[in-house]
XYZ file of N, CA, C and O in Angstrom:
592
model
N 0.611 -1.143 -0.004
C 0.177 -0.013 0.188
C 0.866 1.192 -0.141
O 1.890 1.139 0.731
N 0.286 2.178 -0.651
C 1.003 3.249 -0.838
C 1.396 4.247 0.626
O 0.131 3.958 1.488
N 2.406 4.735 0.901
C 2.225 5.555 2.056
C 1.337 6.396 2.324
O 1.062 6.889 3.389
N 0.912 7.218 1.247
C -0.051 8.564 1.317
C -1.533 7.568 2.180
O -2.101 8.057 2.670
N -1.933 6.338 1.097
C -3.046 5.505 1.499
C -2.659 5.288 3.073
O -3.679 5.144 3.712
N -1.858 4.243 3.605
C -1.843 4.350 4.696
C -2.129 4.991 5.978
O -2.288 5.008 6.835
N -1.154 6.635 5.625
C -1.407 7.603 6.451
C -2.911 8.112 6.279
O -3.651 8.250 7.421
N -3.722 7.789 5.480
C -5.146 7.996 5.551
C -5.691 7.277 5.935
O -6.859 7.589 6.515
N -5.246 6.074 5.732
C -6.193 4.600 6.492
C -6.141 5.088 8.162
O -6.976 5.124 8.489
N -5.190 5.679 8.764
C -4.842 5.925 10.239
C -5.775 7.152 10.396
O -6.340 7.079 11.308
N -6.147 8.002 9.407
C -6.859 8.811 10.180
C -8.289 9.289 8.952
O -8.841 10.019 9.360
N -8.792 7.824 8.813
C -9.850 7.847 7.794
C -11.058 8.761 8.760
O -11.844 9.239 8.148
N -11.389 8.066 10.102
C -12.290 8.808 11.054
C -12.538 10.486 10.582
O -13.523 10.994 10.768
N -11.223 11.204 10.867
C -10.939 12.696 10.769
C -11.636 12.989 9.527
O -12.792 13.713 9.592
N -11.411 12.348 8.188
C -12.154 12.397 7.120
C -13.834 12.360 6.920
O -14.415 12.907 6.354
N -14.043 10.861 7.981
C -15.734 10.921 7.714
C -15.937 12.017 8.639
O -17.438 12.334 7.956
N -15.726 12.137 9.774
C -16.026 13.557 10.459
C -16.158 14.510 9.382
O -17.311 15.449 9.661
N -15.201 15.125 8.995
C -15.188 16.093 8.064
C -16.190 16.258 6.859
O -16.643 17.209 6.660
N -16.553 14.882 6.342
C -17.719 14.790 5.379
C -18.952 15.199 6.134
O -19.643 15.798 5.147
N -19.394 14.760 7.164
C -20.452 14.698 7.858
C -20.636 16.329 8.458
O -21.395 16.903 7.783
N -19.258 17.100 9.089
C -19.472 18.875 8.978
C -19.586 19.424 7.719
O -20.561 20.215 7.578
N -18.844 19.099 6.486
C -19.268 19.366 4.952
C -20.829 19.235 4.868
O -21.674 20.256 4.498
N -21.399 18.229 4.728
C -22.770 17.822 4.496
C -23.609 18.797 5.276
O -24.398 19.243 4.619
N -23.472 18.921 6.885
C -24.218 19.781 7.663
C -24.358 21.183 6.973
O -25.482 21.846 6.818
N -23.118 21.648 6.219
C -23.027 23.075 6.068
C -23.397 23.330 4.879
O -24.230 24.308 4.420
N -22.922 22.212 3.968
C -23.881 22.313 2.339
C -25.242 22.516 3.152
O -25.791 23.394 2.261
N -26.216 21.504 3.519
C -27.358 21.730 3.810
C -27.853 22.904 4.303
O -28.893 23.258 4.030
N -27.115 23.392 5.309
C -27.290 24.379 5.840
C -27.649 25.825 4.821
O -28.172 26.563 5.317
N -26.618 25.864 4.056
C -26.486 26.902 3.105
C -27.538 27.110 2.161
O -28.130 27.916 1.908
N -27.891 25.835 1.532
C -29.107 25.863 0.857
C -30.160 26.186 1.475
O -30.953 26.599 0.811
N -30.339 25.582 2.629
C -31.747 26.013 3.522
C -31.872 27.485 3.881
O -32.847 27.888 3.503
N -30.938 28.110 3.834
C -30.630 29.142 4.713
C -30.792 30.442 3.296
O -31.581 31.397 3.502
N -30.390 30.130 2.408
C -30.600 30.959 0.840
C -31.622 30.346 0.425
O -32.170 30.790 -0.748
N -32.689 29.579 0.653
C -33.815 28.909 -0.103
C -33.220 28.631 -1.513
O -34.034 28.944 -2.346
N -32.273 27.738 -2.047
C -31.647 27.391 -2.948
C -32.277 26.054 -3.684
O -31.930 25.127 -2.847
N -32.852 26.087 -4.350
C -33.304 25.142 -5.143
C -32.537 24.027 -5.416
O -31.784 24.318 -6.256
N -32.667 22.380 -5.167
C -32.020 21.711 -5.702
C -32.444 20.425 -5.620
O -33.761 20.416 -4.785
N -32.385 19.132 -5.894
C -33.030 17.936 -5.636
C -32.506 17.150 -4.596
O -33.359 16.874 -4.019
N -31.182 16.868 -4.405
C -31.118 16.497 -3.135
C -29.281 16.741 -3.194
O -28.962 17.136 -3.561
N -28.785 16.289 -1.730
C -27.540 16.233 -1.413
C -26.988 15.100 -1.323
O -27.801 14.069 -1.040
N -25.668 14.601 -1.504
C -25.091 13.477 -1.228
C -24.063 13.788 -0.392
O -23.283 14.635 -0.762
N -23.285 12.724 0.118
C -22.094 12.788 0.585
C -21.228 11.619 0.745
O -21.916 10.426 0.652
N -19.687 11.720 0.788
C -19.023 10.368 0.679
C -17.441 10.953 1.209
O -16.938 11.793 0.738
N -17.093 9.727 1.865
C -15.416 9.828 2.166
C -14.907 8.907 1.285
O -15.360 7.513 1.253
N -13.972 9.103 0.925
C -12.736 8.584 -0.176
C -12.742 6.589 0.758
O -12.253 7.018 1.628
N -12.674 5.901 -0.174
C -12.395 4.622 0.213
C -10.590 4.748 0.297
O -10.277 5.180 -0.661
N -10.567 3.600 1.156
C -8.711 3.814 0.892
C -8.057 2.773 -0.341
O -7.300 2.945 -0.682
N -8.749 1.955 -0.767
C -8.693 1.265 -1.764
C -8.538 2.054 -2.860
O -7.779 2.468 -3.930
N -9.597 2.852 -3.216
C -9.622 4.119 -4.275
C -8.592 4.819 -4.138
O -7.805 5.624 -5.303
N -7.951 5.509 -2.593
C -7.132 6.874 -2.560
C -5.856 5.698 -2.952
O -4.924 6.462 -3.591
N -5.289 4.634 -2.757
C -4.244 3.886 -3.067
C -4.348 3.788 -4.438
O -3.242 3.765 -5.020
N -5.279 3.706 -5.259
C -4.696 2.946 -6.488
C -4.603 4.821 -7.290
O -3.839 5.090 -8.356
N -5.332 5.564 -6.788
C -5.028 7.301 -7.281
C -3.590 7.677 -6.879
O -2.980 7.941 -7.862
N -2.936 7.311 -5.825
C -1.801 7.752 -5.542
C -0.900 6.892 -5.714
O 0.475 7.321 -6.113
N -1.189 5.585 -6.489
C 0.266 4.858 -6.961
C 0.083 4.948 -8.290
O 1.446 4.615 -9.151
N -0.671 5.948 -9.034
C -0.217 6.179 -10.555
C 0.961 7.210 -10.352
O 0.632 8.338 -10.009
N 1.786 6.976 -11.407
C 2.950 7.736 -11.725
C 2.669 9.506 -12.174
O 3.517 10.202 -11.982
N 1.439 9.095 -12.524
C 1.142 10.781 -12.872
C 0.585 12.000 -12.047
O 0.554 13.048 -12.026
N 0.262 10.876 -10.720
C -0.288 11.389 -9.685
C 0.770 12.049 -8.873
O 1.899 11.557 -8.262
N 0.949 13.535 -8.883
C 2.251 14.172 -7.882
C 1.635 14.903 -6.903
O 1.658 16.312 -6.364
N 1.393 14.162 -5.889
C 1.433 14.753 -4.309
C 1.947 14.182 -3.064
O 1.825 12.918 -3.394
N 2.321 14.896 -2.334
C 3.362 14.391 -1.376
C 2.535 14.261 -0.019
O 3.267 13.637 1.081
N 1.777 15.283 0.097
C 0.886 15.440 1.324
C -0.529 15.218 1.759
O -1.029 15.653 0.496
N -0.710 14.198 2.609
C -2.335 14.099 2.286
C -2.909 15.354 2.279
O -4.222 15.068 1.807
N -2.680 16.445 3.051
C -3.399 17.461 2.964
C -3.578 18.170 1.788
O -4.775 18.940 1.753
N -2.983 17.596 0.398
C -3.052 18.545 -0.502
C -4.004 17.398 -1.547
O -4.377 17.991 -2.812
N -4.597 16.608 -1.028
C -5.664 15.675 -1.465
C -6.502 16.348 -1.042
O -7.386 16.037 0.127
N -7.621 16.971 -2.211
C -8.637 17.187 -1.662
C -10.252 16.648 -1.535
O -11.284 17.286 -1.352
N -10.184 15.827 -2.300
C -11.318 14.978 -2.487
C -11.568 13.851 -1.464
O -12.246 13.019 -1.737
N -11.016 13.473 -0.227
C -10.942 12.583 0.442
C -12.456 12.702 1.307
O -13.121 11.910 1.110
N -13.017 14.021 1.579
C -14.261 14.345 1.943
C -15.093 15.272 0.856
O -14.488 16.217 0.567
N -16.513 14.527 0.201
C -16.644 15.307 -0.926
C -18.451 15.167 -0.324
O -18.674 14.396 0.297
N -18.905 16.066 -0.927
C -20.675 16.554 -0.700
C -20.746 16.943 -2.137
O -19.836 17.442 -2.792
N -22.436 16.646 -2.447
C -22.364 17.208 -3.859
C -24.048 18.028 -3.289
O -24.867 16.935 -2.772
N -24.295 18.861 -4.425
C -25.520 19.322 -4.583
C -26.276 19.050 -6.210
O -25.398 19.546 -6.899
N -27.265 18.245 -6.251
C -27.616 18.371 -7.418
C -28.948 18.946 -7.997
O -29.935 18.903 -6.922
N -29.144 19.394 -8.743
C -29.665 20.397 -9.010
C -30.620 19.927 -10.088
O -30.291 18.925 -11.249
N -31.861 20.116 -10.335
C -32.653 20.528 -11.615
C -32.064 20.589 -12.735
O -32.323 19.986 -13.898
N -31.781 22.211 -13.101
C -31.678 22.682 -13.910
C -30.010 23.473 -14.087
O -29.806 23.393 -12.783
N -29.593 22.866 -15.241
C -28.044 23.057 -15.056
C -27.325 24.341 -14.594
O -26.794 25.353 -14.024
N -28.747 25.663 -15.444
C -28.192 27.129 -14.715
C -28.300 27.206 -13.350
O -27.814 28.581 -12.916
N -28.622 26.369 -12.629
C -28.938 26.716 -11.084
C -27.670 26.607 -10.265
O -27.473 27.152 -9.542
N -26.872 25.807 -11.075
C -25.660 25.606 -10.488
C -24.263 26.965 -10.029
O -24.235 27.155 -9.209
N -24.593 27.663 -11.145
C -24.068 28.690 -10.825
C -24.381 29.771 -9.663
O -23.358 30.199 -9.217
N -25.613 29.957 -9.677
C -26.084 30.422 -8.479
C -25.901 29.890 -7.051
O -25.232 30.577 -6.252
N -25.665 28.729 -6.948
C -25.531 27.895 -6.093
C -24.162 27.800 -5.467
O -23.779 28.043 -4.295
N -22.928 28.047 -6.691
C -21.907 28.067 -6.603
C -21.568 29.256 -6.116
O -20.344 29.499 -5.220
N -22.109 30.250 -6.683
C -21.702 31.687 -6.069
C -22.001 31.872 -4.432
O -21.239 32.572 -3.531
N -23.465 31.301 -4.323
C -23.729 31.269 -2.650
C -22.955 30.645 -1.695
O -22.697 30.792 -0.730
N -22.310 29.366 -2.472
C -21.557 28.716 -1.492
C -20.244 29.560 -0.807
O -19.915 29.415 -0.222
N -19.852 30.055 -2.162
C -18.675 31.024 -2.115
C -18.968 32.167 -0.930
O -18.057 32.221 -0.109
N -20.010 32.542 -1.395
C -20.397 33.646 -0.003
C -20.301 33.032 1.247
O -19.855 33.531 2.361
N -20.848 31.838 1.344
C -21.129 31.257 2.736
C -19.945 31.156 3.465
O -19.940 31.034 4.648
N -19.113 30.239 2.662
C -17.573 29.535 3.170
C -16.470 30.749 3.365
O -15.349 30.530 3.900
N -16.778 31.808 2.176
C -15.689 32.799 2.171
C -14.929 32.663 0.965
O -14.218 31.915 0.551
N -15.164 33.790 0.305
C -14.326 33.546 -1.372
C -12.931 33.062 -1.260
O -12.604 32.289 -2.064
N -12.030 34.038 -0.633
C -10.658 33.382 -0.675
C -10.206 31.865 0.396
O -9.439 31.466 0.364
N -11.537 31.442 0.773
C -11.459 29.612 1.343
C -12.079 28.715 0.203
O -11.716 27.644 0.444
N -12.373 29.250 -1.247
C -12.847 28.665 -1.992
C -12.260 28.414 -3.101
O -11.643 29.547 -3.583
N -11.805 27.211 -4.044
C -10.929 27.159 -4.896
C -12.187 26.657 -5.990
O -12.379 25.656 -5.519
N -12.679 27.593 -7.120
C -13.226 26.843 -7.765
C -12.637 26.260 -9.132
O -11.660 26.935 -9.839
N -13.223 25.313 -9.802
C -12.720 24.768 -10.838
C -14.256 24.289 -11.791
O -14.805 22.899 -11.264
N -14.499 24.778 -12.524
C -15.511 23.968 -13.279
C -15.207 22.668 -13.993
O -13.949 22.689 -14.852
N -15.510 21.391 -14.107
C -15.074 20.500 -14.738
C -15.921 20.268 -15.958
O -17.539 19.472 -15.385
N -15.827 20.653 -17.003
C -16.993 20.182 -18.538
C -16.448 19.274 -19.699
O -15.071 19.997 -19.870
N -16.900 18.217 -19.567
C -15.645 17.400 -20.720
C -16.881 16.990 -21.982
O -17.978 16.642 -21.301
N -16.661 16.900 -23.190
C -17.337 16.370 -23.999
C -17.538 14.782 -23.716
O -16.535 14.043 -23.576
N -18.900 14.155 -23.611
C -19.154 13.091 -23.413
C -18.445 12.413 -22.034
O -17.972 11.303 -21.552
N -18.328 13.438 -20.914
C -17.814 13.170 -19.788
C -18.636 13.489 -18.572
O -19.813 14.487 -18.998
N -17.972 13.793 -17.260
C -18.955 14.028 -16.047
C -18.792 15.434 -16.085
O -17.693 16.307 -16.282
N -19.724 16.075 -15.951
C -19.822 18.141 -16.141
C -20.591 18.203 -14.742
O -21.460 18.048 -14.044
N -19.663 18.805 -13.840
C -20.014 19.356 -12.649
C -19.086 20.638 -11.870
O -17.999 20.808 -12.774
N -19.542 21.531 -11.438
C -18.920 22.561 -10.609
C -18.335 22.146 -9.403
O -18.936 21.157 -8.664
N -17.047 22.416 -9.124
C -16.061 21.826 -8.045
C -15.591 23.073 -7.198
O -15.009 24.297 -7.970
N -16.037 22.704 -6.104
C -15.442 23.866 -5.036
C -14.539 22.975 -4.314
O -14.910 22.204 -3.458
N -13.419 23.500 -3.892
C -12.431 22.861 -2.801
C -12.524 23.999 -1.948
O -11.950 25.439 -2.131
N -13.318 23.666 -0.964
C -13.202 24.376 0.451
C -12.220 24.280 1.463
O -11.703 22.899 2.013
N -11.182 25.131 1.920
C -10.480 24.832 3.257
C -11.477 25.660 4.478
O -11.587 26.540 4.452
N -11.284 24.672 5.317
C -12.053 25.094 6.469
C -11.588 26.202 7.379
O -10.481 26.441 7.703
N -12.304 27.344 7.143
C -11.731 28.577 7.991
C -12.166 28.470 9.519
O -12.996 27.940 10.017
N -11.200 29.238 10.226
C -11.205 29.039 11.825
C -12.549 29.469 12.047
O -13.210 29.052 13.113
N -13.051 30.256 11.110
C -14.746 30.935 12.061
C -15.797 30.088 11.888
O -16.817 30.103 12.320
N -15.682 28.570 11.292
C -16.268 27.736 11.063
C -15.999 26.595 12.091
O -16.594 25.706 12.142
N -15.018 26.858 12.804
C -14.646 25.859 14.124
C -14.180 26.377 14.954
O -13.425 25.751 15.909
N -15.235 27.186 15.879
C -15.325 27.720 17.024
C -15.976 26.668 18.279
O -15.321 26.864 19.117
N -16.578 25.750 17.732
C -17.028 24.774 18.370
C -15.811 23.935 18.702
O -14.952 23.882 18.161
N -15.613 23.710 20.380
C -14.369 22.357 20.525
C -14.396 21.245 19.349
O -13.408 20.845 19.085
N -15.499 21.013 19.250
C -15.751 19.380 18.367
C -15.193 19.710 17.267
O -15.297 18.676 16.304
N -15.191 21.220 16.723
C -14.795 20.987 15.280
C -13.680 21.648 14.830
O -13.280 22.218 14.214
N -12.828 21.917 16.272
C -11.339 22.549 16.065
C -10.595 21.693 14.749
O -9.943 22.353 14.177
N -10.959 20.488 15.098
C -9.768 19.729 14.411
C -9.855 19.811 12.734
O -9.150 19.409 11.956
N -11.263 20.201 12.409
C -11.169 20.503 10.761
C -10.471 21.915 10.265
O -10.325 22.226 8.991
N -10.287 22.894 11.484
C -9.290 24.032 10.927
C -8.631 23.554 9.864
O -7.390 23.063 9.851
N -8.336 24.133 8.577
C -7.022 23.886 7.352
C -7.415 22.941 6.842
O -6.669 22.789 5.642
N -8.323 22.055 7.556
C -8.523 20.848 5.951
C -9.470 20.920 5.018
O -10.174 22.174 4.963
N -9.450 20.512 3.870
C -10.317 20.887 2.839
C -10.886 19.615 2.345
O -10.759 18.725 2.767
N -12.138 20.270 2.083
C -13.290 19.205 0.922
C -13.642 19.591 0.038
O -13.492 20.687 -0.248
N -14.705 18.682 -0.819
C -14.794 19.082 -2.205
C -15.914 19.217 -2.150
O -16.904 18.364 -1.649
N -17.065 20.484 -2.989
C -18.197 20.340 -3.013
C -18.500 20.170 -4.455
O -17.851 21.058 -5.157
N -19.141 19.242 -4.679
C -19.682 19.268 -6.466
C -21.141 19.845 -6.604
O -21.882 19.887 -5.630
N -21.459 20.796 -7.337
C -22.674 21.236 -8.099
C -22.915 20.555 -9.494
O -22.239 20.793 -10.558
N -23.849 19.949 -9.529
C -24.040 18.999 -10.860
C -25.618 19.250 -10.793
O -26.262 18.814 -10.172
N -25.986 19.085 -12.238
C -27.712 18.767 -12.403
C -27.971 17.348 -12.291
O -27.165 16.662 -13.279
N -28.837 17.102 -12.192
C -29.700 16.080 -12.812
C -29.271 14.932 -13.911
O -28.961 13.522 -14.027
N -28.808 15.702 -15.048
C -28.409 15.208 -16.215
C -26.980 14.668 -16.343
O -26.809 13.331 -16.673
N -26.343 15.039 -15.194
C -25.079 14.687 -15.607
C -24.437 13.950 -14.094
O -23.399 13.448 -14.104
N -25.594 13.848 -13.082
C -25.199 12.740 -12.253
C -25.980 11.377 -12.276
O -25.319 10.702 -11.361
N -26.386 10.832 -12.971
C -26.786 9.551 -13.477
C -25.812 8.674 -14.029
O -24.920 8.775 -14.332
């Protein structure tokens, strides 16, 4: 097993907790802003999936903290045009400086807007959330057309 996958395996519960934290905040933002969407989903990357990813010679990351999709949440919209509004409101919610935006659109491929969020200190004022400060998670915003 790749050393990064071993490190992740030892810390996977932290990332599972981060996924729950991200999912709670995604749903809070969507509800508070009354943003129309079909559903939300979450997942924590499996160790085997990460091992495959980091074992690829093309993958050039040396620290687990630089892998942004260990914890991921998704908002699925009915219409593609809703994605831009949701992405903008999510960036407002988490703070624009804490979000890196990447649209991922490919012909005959998976099409989604991706936000990588670095958890800001303002979101970790509760003692139980302090462990998330500075960690990254991914938010995907995708229309129902591309989520099937």
